[in-house]
């Protein structure tokens, strides 16, 4: 992003919020002068992230959480991963922000201001799990190019907005509609205005679900800038790349959307399993839809020291794309035997579910606690890496933590 413009627009929180102090002699600062403090911006301060978050890339900004930071039932901004493909928009004017609905299968072209959306349609609030399709990529071998996410590219925040369905129906959907596509205001890294950094979408069935929102609030406040302020699409349970940020347009398409990062190996995996490193022809690649069943132990932090005889209470979250998690187990003997955890139902469809369990270790020494979720259809997390694919998507292997009993 152009940093000076970011500073201008940071008026959202104000310059001094980022610096955590006032600029003395601010009135004497030359008009176009960029204070040193912004020349090498601290992304943790700039995006109000916890210093425990891990920065993976600064061009574009990408940041992930660590498992123990995700312990909250509802993910606060400070622990939410950031995945950007392009440059965060630097000129956001909320008062004249419009979203245009168009496309071959739209009855008409129609634009809405933010105020139109908020007042014309009923507002809904859901907790929705968003996981980057590439979460877990760092483990694949041969390695896959892209951000080397470990386990931290997942969140479940509370989103408020209007149903995409209500808006699309207000515009009118023609019977030949197949797919919706989003268009965001973020610029391509090349700064070429004719290129989109990413423009994905989803089949009509997903677009028309109750929980698919055009959201204007996250956790009861304006959406943070990095997460799509002032308007984002939220399609829980699918690769988070479907949840377009900084939404300026939605197209109702009469074919599978062919925008940026819809083809090739982007967010697509071999339709049939392939050997690691194998070349896969384009026509044998399938678009990722529902994300696979997965879980995370968020307490304790890996490396915990426990006194022998003191029961250890573990807890975390589990999620299963479009489905519900049916059961949750842990193992302390490298997967030989498994014990059931308590598992809560989701607050609403597509929200992650919380689990806990109490472990009594038999003797002093080093242990690993492994966690494994099974979805309502019987699909279970693998103990080792699942099917290799060119871009390293869909790694839902069991999460493991180390524990020392002393
Ligand atoms: N406009 C736009 N939307 C976007 C992206 C982007 O780069 N630009 N990244 C996508 C990807 S790949 C992911 S994983 C999620 C990340 O959402 P978050 O940064 O709010 O966690 O946003 C998706 N929506
Ligand atoms: Mo992503």
GROMACS .gro file of C-alpha atoms in nm, residues 4-360:
model
  357
    4UNK     CA    1   0.136   0.803   0.297
    5UNK     CA    2  -0.213   0.729   0.185
    6UNK     CA    3  -0.245   0.471   0.452
    7UNK     CA    4  -0.158   0.740   0.701
    8UNK     CA    5  -0.425   0.967   0.555
    9UNK     CA    6  -0.688   0.702   0.571
   10UNK     CA    7  -0.576   0.576   0.907
   11UNK     CA    8  -0.796   0.864   1.016
   12UNK     CA    9  -1.024   0.566   1.092
   13UNK     CA   10  -0.830   0.528   1.414
   14UNK     CA   11  -0.621   0.842   1.379
   15UNK     CA   12  -0.252   0.888   1.328
   16UNK     CA   13  -0.182   0.903   1.696
   17UNK     CA   14  -0.359   0.573   1.763
   18UNK     CA   15  -0.094   0.404   1.552
   19UNK     CA   16   0.190   0.592   1.718
   20UNK     CA   17   0.028   0.564   2.059
   21UNK     CA   18   0.112   0.928   2.114
   22UNK     CA   19   0.048   1.272   1.966
   23UNK     CA   20   0.283   1.424   1.712
   24UNK     CA   21   0.406   1.737   1.885
   25UNK     CA   22   0.444   2.024   1.632
   26UNK     CA   23   0.212   1.830   1.402
   27UNK     CA   24   0.090   2.169   1.274
   28UNK     CA   25   0.442   2.252   1.156
   29UNK     CA   26   0.495   1.925   0.970
   30UNK     CA   27   0.525   1.980   0.590
   31UNK     CA   28   0.211   1.877   0.401
   32UNK     CA   29   0.366   1.583   0.219
   33UNK     CA   30   0.607   1.473   0.488
   34UNK     CA   31   0.597   1.111   0.598
   35UNK     CA   32   0.707   1.073   0.960
   36UNK     CA   33   0.990   0.823   1.002
   37UNK     CA   34   0.771   0.611   1.225
   38UNK     CA   35   0.562   0.528   0.918
   39UNK     CA   36   0.840   0.468   0.674
   40UNK     CA   37   0.901   0.123   0.822
   41UNK     CA   38   0.558   0.061   0.959
   42UNK     CA   39   0.521  -0.187   1.241
   43UNK     CA   40   0.249  -0.418   1.111
   44UNK     CA   41   0.158  -0.531   1.461
   45UNK     CA   42   0.076  -0.175   1.562
   46UNK     CA   43  -0.063  -0.079   1.225
   47UNK     CA   44  -0.313  -0.366   1.219
   48UNK     CA   45  -0.355  -0.382   1.598
   49UNK     CA   46  -0.224  -0.738   1.615
   50UNK     CA   47  -0.077  -0.918   1.912
   51UNK     CA   48   0.306  -0.927   1.905
   52UNK     CA   49   0.282  -1.307   1.925
   53UNK     CA   50   0.140  -1.319   1.571
   54UNK     CA   51   0.386  -1.436   1.306
   55UNK     CA   52   0.459  -1.220   1.003
   56UNK     CA   53   0.499  -1.432   0.688
   57UNK     CA   54   0.523  -1.161   0.425
   58UNK     CA   55   0.510  -0.782   0.404
   59UNK     CA   56   0.447  -0.744   0.029
   60UNK     CA   57   0.162  -0.820   0.053
   61UNK     CA   58   0.091  -0.834   0.424
   62UNK     CA   59   0.038  -1.187   0.552
   63UNK     CA   60   0.033  -1.283   0.917
   64UNK     CA   61  -0.072  -1.592   1.108
   65UNK     CA   62  -0.164  -1.683   1.465
   66UNK     CA   63  -0.010  -1.946   1.689
   67UNK     CA   64  -0.237  -2.217   1.828
   68UNK     CA   65  -0.242  -2.088   2.186
   69UNK     CA   66  -0.343  -1.740   2.067
   70UNK     CA   67  -0.663  -1.882   1.922
   71UNK     CA   68  -0.801  -1.989   2.259
   72UNK     CA   69  -1.093  -1.741   2.256
   73UNK     CA   70  -1.431  -1.880   2.157
   74UNK     CA   71  -1.476  -1.585   1.922
   75UNK     CA   72  -1.153  -1.469   1.757
   76UNK     CA   73  -1.070  -1.105   1.836
   77UNK     CA   74  -0.900  -0.893   1.570
   78UNK     CA   75  -0.563  -0.906   1.744
   79UNK     CA   76  -0.537  -1.282   1.684
   80UNK     CA   77  -0.693  -1.297   1.339
   81UNK     CA   78  -0.466  -1.402   1.052
   82UNK     CA   79  -0.425  -1.166   0.757
   83UNK     CA   80  -0.409  -1.299   0.405
   84UNK     CA   81  -0.371  -1.038   0.133
   85UNK     CA   82  -0.302  -1.105  -0.233
   86UNK     CA   83  -0.265  -0.741  -0.330
   87UNK     CA   84  -0.242  -0.395  -0.178
   88UNK     CA   85  -0.484  -0.284   0.090
   89UNK     CA   86  -0.699  -0.008  -0.064
   90UNK     CA   87  -0.581   0.331   0.046
   91UNK     CA   88  -0.873   0.551  -0.052
   92UNK     CA   89  -1.177   0.431   0.136
   93UNK     CA   90  -1.458   0.679   0.151
   94UNK     CA   91  -1.742   0.522   0.344
   95UNK     CA   92  -1.996   0.787   0.252
   96UNK     CA   93  -1.973   0.718  -0.120
   97UNK     CA   94  -1.884   0.348  -0.113
   98UNK     CA   95  -2.114   0.155  -0.344
   99UNK     CA   96  -2.139  -0.209  -0.431
  100UNK     CA   97  -2.256  -0.284  -0.783
  101UNK     CA   98  -2.442  -0.605  -0.861
  102UNK     CA   99  -2.420  -0.711  -1.225
  103UNK     CA  100  -2.338  -1.009  -1.444
  104UNK     CA  101  -2.486  -1.210  -1.735
  105UNK     CA  102  -2.744  -1.368  -1.506
  106UNK     CA  103  -2.855  -1.054  -1.320
  107UNK     CA  104  -3.200  -0.923  -1.416
  108UNK     CA  105  -3.056  -0.571  -1.403
  109UNK     CA  106  -2.751  -0.380  -1.287
  110UNK     CA  107  -2.806  -0.223  -0.949
  111UNK     CA  108  -2.588  -0.035  -0.702
  112UNK     CA  109  -2.626   0.000  -0.328
  113UNK     CA  110  -2.459   0.234  -0.084
  114UNK     CA  111  -2.358   0.095   0.255
  115UNK     CA  112  -2.653   0.280   0.403
  116UNK     CA  113  -2.889   0.119   0.147
  117UNK     CA  114  -2.763  -0.225   0.243
  118UNK     CA  115  -2.789  -0.169   0.617
  119UNK     CA  116  -3.136  -0.018   0.608
  120UNK     CA  117  -3.304  -0.194   0.316
  121UNK     CA  118  -3.229  -0.552   0.421
  122UNK     CA  119  -3.260  -0.739   0.747
  123UNK     CA  120  -2.933  -0.767   0.940
  124UNK     CA  121  -2.800  -1.103   1.061
  125UNK     CA  122  -2.515  -1.202   1.291
  126UNK     CA  123  -2.329  -1.533   1.274
  127UNK     CA  124  -2.001  -1.673   1.400
  128UNK     CA  125  -1.826  -1.805   1.090
  129UNK     CA  126  -1.509  -2.011   1.053
  130UNK     CA  127  -1.270  -1.879   0.790
  131UNK     CA  128  -0.968  -2.090   0.709
  132UNK     CA  129  -0.722  -2.016   0.431
  133UNK     CA  130  -0.711  -2.305   0.183
  134UNK     CA  131  -0.332  -2.302   0.226
  135UNK     CA  132  -0.333  -2.334   0.605
  136UNK     CA  133  -0.079  -2.609   0.689
  137UNK     CA  134   0.106  -2.565   0.359
  138UNK     CA  135   0.449  -2.553   0.528
  139UNK     CA  136   0.445  -2.927   0.588
  140UNK     CA  137   0.410  -3.046   0.230
  141UNK     CA  138   0.695  -3.222   0.056
  142UNK     CA  139   0.797  -3.149  -0.216
  143UNK     CA  140   0.732  -2.800  -0.077
  144UNK     CA  141   0.461  -2.585  -0.224
  145UNK     CA  142   0.521  -2.222  -0.314
  146UNK     CA  143   0.325  -1.954  -0.132
  147UNK     CA  144   0.294  -1.835   0.224
  148UNK     CA  145   0.430  -2.106   0.452
  149UNK     CA  146   0.128  -2.121   0.684
  150UNK     CA  147   0.166  -2.356   0.978
  151UNK     CA  148  -0.161  -2.388   1.170
  152UNK     CA  149  -0.258  -2.025   1.225
  153UNK     CA  150  -0.456  -1.923   0.915
  154UNK     CA  151  -0.795  -1.984   1.071
  155UNK     CA  152  -1.040  -1.767   1.264
  156UNK     CA  153  -1.397  -1.767   1.386
  157UNK     CA  154  -1.524  -1.414   1.440
  158UNK     CA  155  -1.877  -1.285   1.472
  159UNK     CA  156  -1.988  -1.123   1.149
  160UNK     CA  157  -2.286  -0.892   1.101
  161UNK     CA  158  -2.433  -0.797   0.767
  162UNK     CA  159  -2.708  -0.867   0.521
  163UNK     CA  160  -2.772  -1.193   0.345
  164UNK     CA  161  -2.619  -1.200  -0.001
  165UNK     CA  162  -2.935  -1.386  -0.106
  166UNK     CA  163  -3.162  -1.096  -0.007
  167UNK     CA  164  -2.954  -0.853  -0.212
  168UNK     CA  165  -2.931  -1.083  -0.515
  169UNK     CA  166  -3.306  -1.145  -0.505
  170UNK     CA  167  -3.368  -0.772  -0.489
  171UNK     CA  168  -3.166  -0.737  -0.810
  172UNK     CA  169  -3.326  -1.043  -0.969
  173UNK     CA  170  -3.150  -1.371  -1.049
  174UNK     CA  171  -3.203  -1.520  -1.394
  175UNK     CA  172  -3.269  -1.894  -1.411
  176UNK     CA  173  -2.938  -1.964  -1.586
  177UNK     CA  174  -2.731  -1.833  -1.293
  178UNK     CA  175  -2.447  -2.067  -1.197
  179UNK     CA  176  -2.196  -1.877  -0.988
  180UNK     CA  177  -2.135  -1.549  -0.808
  181UNK     CA  178  -1.809  -1.357  -0.833
  182UNK     CA  179  -1.668  -1.084  -0.613
  183UNK     CA  180  -1.463  -0.779  -0.703
  184UNK     CA  181  -1.259  -0.607  -0.432
  185UNK     CA  182  -1.104  -0.262  -0.416
  186UNK     CA  183  -0.752  -0.387  -0.343
  187UNK     CA  184  -0.497  -0.324  -0.615
  188UNK     CA  185  -0.282  -0.586  -0.785
  189UNK     CA  186   0.078  -0.588  -0.656
  190UNK     CA  187   0.191  -0.455  -0.995
  191UNK     CA  188  -0.035  -0.150  -0.940
  192UNK     CA  189  -0.182  -0.218  -1.283
  193UNK     CA  190  -0.539  -0.086  -1.246
  194UNK     CA  191  -0.666  -0.332  -1.508
  195UNK     CA  192  -0.558  -0.635  -1.307
  196UNK     CA  193  -0.741  -0.774  -1.007
  197UNK     CA  194  -0.535  -0.926  -0.724
  198UNK     CA  195  -0.799  -1.190  -0.667
  199UNK     CA  196  -1.159  -1.232  -0.786
  200UNK     CA  197  -1.319  -1.556  -0.679
  201UNK     CA  198  -1.669  -1.670  -0.597
  202UNK     CA  199  -1.896  -1.963  -0.528
  203UNK     CA  200  -2.176  -2.164  -0.687
  204UNK     CA  201  -2.528  -2.024  -0.643
  205UNK     CA  202  -2.613  -2.287  -0.379
  206UNK     CA  203  -2.340  -2.148  -0.152
  207UNK     CA  204  -2.419  -1.787  -0.242
  208UNK     CA  205  -2.783  -1.834  -0.143
  209UNK     CA  206  -2.723  -1.996   0.198
  210UNK     CA  207  -2.861  -1.816   0.504
  211UNK     CA  208  -2.511  -1.767   0.648
  212UNK     CA  209  -2.351  -1.616   0.338
  213UNK     CA  210  -2.326  -1.248   0.426
  214UNK     CA  211  -2.225  -0.917   0.286
  215UNK     CA  212  -2.085  -0.808   0.620
  216UNK     CA  213  -2.017  -0.459   0.748
  217UNK     CA  214  -1.925  -0.544   1.108
  218UNK     CA  215  -1.693  -0.787   1.283
  219UNK     CA  216  -1.722  -0.861   1.654
  220UNK     CA  217  -1.970  -0.574   1.690
  221UNK     CA  218  -1.749  -0.306   1.535
  222UNK     CA  219  -1.655  -0.177   1.191
  223UNK     CA  220  -1.452  -0.444   1.009
  224UNK     CA  221  -1.079  -0.373   1.064
  225UNK     CA  222  -0.910  -0.231   0.753
  226UNK     CA  223  -0.698  -0.541   0.687
  227UNK     CA  224  -1.004  -0.765   0.700
  228UNK     CA  225  -1.211  -0.588   0.438
  229UNK     CA  226  -1.343  -0.257   0.573
  230UNK     CA  227  -1.604  -0.137   0.496
  231UNK     CA  228  -1.774  -0.440   0.334
  232UNK     CA  229  -1.677  -0.803   0.289
  233UNK     CA  230  -1.830  -1.123   0.167
  234UNK     CA  231  -1.826  -1.398   0.430
  235UNK     CA  232  -1.881  -1.757   0.320
  236UNK     CA  233  -1.795  -1.970   0.624
  237UNK     CA  234  -1.667  -2.325   0.585
  238UNK     CA  235  -1.520  -2.272   0.239
  239UNK     CA  236  -1.162  -2.167   0.166
  240UNK     CA  237  -1.144  -1.813   0.303
  241UNK     CA  238  -1.040  -1.695  -0.044
  242UNK     CA  239  -1.413  -1.708  -0.129
  243UNK     CA  240  -1.475  -1.442   0.136
  244UNK     CA  241  -1.383  -1.135  -0.067
  245UNK     CA  242  -1.267  -0.826   0.118
  246UNK     CA  243  -1.327  -0.455   0.034
  247UNK     CA  244  -1.624  -0.555  -0.184
  248UNK     CA  245  -1.708  -0.316  -0.470
  249UNK     CA  246  -1.898  -0.556  -0.689
  250UNK     CA  247  -2.074  -0.890  -0.710
  251UNK     CA  248  -2.145  -1.049  -1.048
  252UNK     CA  249  -2.408  -1.314  -1.106
  253UNK     CA  250  -2.246  -1.536  -1.365
  254UNK     CA  251  -2.397  -1.781  -1.613
  255UNK     CA  252  -2.083  -1.997  -1.590
  256UNK     CA  253  -1.821  -2.088  -1.333
  257UNK     CA  254  -1.643  -1.763  -1.259
  258UNK     CA  255  -1.316  -1.723  -1.449
  259UNK     CA  256  -1.160  -1.439  -1.246
  260UNK     CA  257  -0.811  -1.411  -1.100
  261UNK     CA  258  -0.712  -1.717  -0.893
  262UNK     CA  259  -1.002  -1.932  -1.013
  263UNK     CA  260  -0.791  -2.139  -1.253
  264UNK     CA  261  -0.462  -2.328  -1.277
  265UNK     CA  262  -0.342  -2.451  -0.943
  266UNK     CA  263  -0.500  -2.162  -0.747
  267UNK     CA  264  -0.742  -2.295  -0.487
  268UNK     CA  265  -0.770  -2.611  -0.693
  269UNK     CA  266  -0.647  -2.961  -0.614
  270UNK     CA  267  -0.614  -3.276  -0.824
  271UNK     CA  268  -0.962  -3.431  -0.859
  272UNK     CA  269  -0.800  -3.772  -0.794
  273UNK     CA  270  -0.506  -3.836  -0.560
  274UNK     CA  271  -0.162  -3.799  -0.723
  275UNK     CA  272   0.190  -3.895  -0.619
  276UNK     CA  273   0.387  -3.616  -0.446
  277UNK     CA  274   0.547  -3.390  -0.705
  278UNK     CA  275   0.345  -3.529  -0.997
  279UNK     CA  276   0.243  -3.286  -1.272
  280UNK     CA  277  -0.132  -3.252  -1.298
  281UNK     CA  278  -0.310  -3.145  -1.617
  282UNK     CA  279  -0.540  -2.845  -1.589
  283UNK     CA  280  -0.852  -3.045  -1.666
  284UNK     CA  281  -0.774  -3.281  -1.379
  285UNK     CA  282  -0.780  -3.001  -1.121
  286UNK     CA  283  -1.098  -2.934  -0.919
  287UNK     CA  284  -1.202  -2.617  -0.736
  288UNK     CA  285  -1.189  -2.653  -0.355
  289UNK     CA  286  -1.534  -2.620  -0.203
  290UNK     CA  287  -1.610  -2.722   0.157
  291UNK     CA  288  -1.297  -2.734   0.377
  292UNK     CA  289  -1.211  -3.066   0.544
  293UNK     CA  290  -1.263  -3.155   0.911
  294UNK     CA  291  -0.992  -3.012   1.138
  295UNK     CA  292  -0.915  -2.913   1.496
  296UNK     CA  293  -0.672  -2.719   1.707
  297UNK     CA  294  -0.560  -2.758   2.068
  298UNK     CA  295  -0.549  -2.398   2.193
  299UNK     CA  296  -0.470  -2.478   2.557
  300UNK     CA  297  -0.214  -2.549   2.685
  301UNK     CA  298   0.058  -2.399   2.472
  302UNK     CA  299   0.290  -2.661   2.325
  303UNK     CA  300   0.584  -2.712   2.563
  304UNK     CA  301   0.375  -2.695   2.881
  305UNK     CA  302   0.524  -2.842   3.203
  306UNK     CA  303   0.276  -3.031   3.417
  307UNK     CA  304   0.316  -3.171   3.769
  308UNK     CA  305   0.264  -3.544   3.791
  309UNK     CA  306  -0.071  -3.611   3.954
  310UNK     CA  307  -0.226  -3.282   3.844
  311UNK     CA  308  -0.494  -3.346   3.582
  312UNK     CA  309  -0.437  -3.142   3.264
  313UNK     CA  310  -0.742  -2.979   3.114
  314UNK     CA  311  -0.697  -2.932   2.741
  315UNK     CA  312  -0.930  -2.734   2.517
  316UNK     CA  313  -0.963  -2.611   2.163
  317UNK     CA  314  -1.188  -2.585   1.860
  318UNK     CA  315  -1.295  -2.815   1.578
  319UNK     CA  316  -1.464  -2.737   1.248
  320UNK     CA  317  -1.571  -2.927   0.939
  321UNK     CA  318  -1.643  -2.697   0.645
  322UNK     CA  319  -2.010  -2.729   0.549
  323UNK     CA  320  -2.064  -3.002   0.803
  324UNK     CA  321  -2.074  -3.035   1.178
  325UNK     CA  322  -1.806  -3.203   1.385
  326UNK     CA  323  -1.953  -3.523   1.528
  327UNK     CA  324  -1.683  -3.629   1.773
  328UNK     CA  325  -1.348  -3.520   1.908
  329UNK     CA  326  -1.074  -3.738   2.056
  330UNK     CA  327  -0.726  -3.702   2.199
  331UNK     CA  328  -0.435  -3.945   2.224
  332UNK     CA  329  -0.126  -3.933   2.448
  333UNK     CA  330   0.035  -4.248   2.301
  334UNK     CA  331   0.108  -4.136   1.944
  335UNK     CA  332  -0.232  -4.237   1.818
  336UNK     CA  333  -0.244  -4.594   1.949
  337UNK     CA  334  -0.547  -4.530   2.167
  338UNK     CA  335  -0.795  -4.243   2.167
  339UNK     CA  336  -1.015  -4.088   2.436
  340UNK     CA  337  -1.332  -3.890   2.372
  341UNK     CA  338  -1.339  -3.517   2.450
  342UNK     CA  339  -1.645  -3.315   2.546
  343UNK     CA  340  -1.763  -3.145   2.230
  344UNK     CA  341  -2.008  -2.856   2.213
  345UNK     CA  342  -2.258  -2.800   1.936
  346UNK     CA  343  -2.186  -2.497   1.714
  347UNK     CA  344  -2.346  -2.164   1.813
  348UNK     CA  345  -2.480  -2.156   1.457
  349UNK     CA  346  -2.409  -2.347   1.137
  350UNK     CA  347  -2.051  -2.292   1.010
  351UNK     CA  348  -1.916  -2.175   1.348
  352UNK     CA  349  -1.633  -2.373   1.501
  353UNK     CA  350  -1.712  -2.598   1.797
  354UNK     CA  351  -1.534  -2.603   2.131
  355UNK     CA  352  -1.394  -2.914   2.295
  356UNK     CA  353  -1.223  -2.997   2.619
  357UNK     CA  354  -1.080  -3.303   2.788
  358UNK     CA  355  -0.903  -3.391   3.111
  359UNK     CA  356  -0.582  -3.591   3.095
  360UNK     CA  357  -0.413  -3.778   3.376
   0.00000   0.00000   0.00000
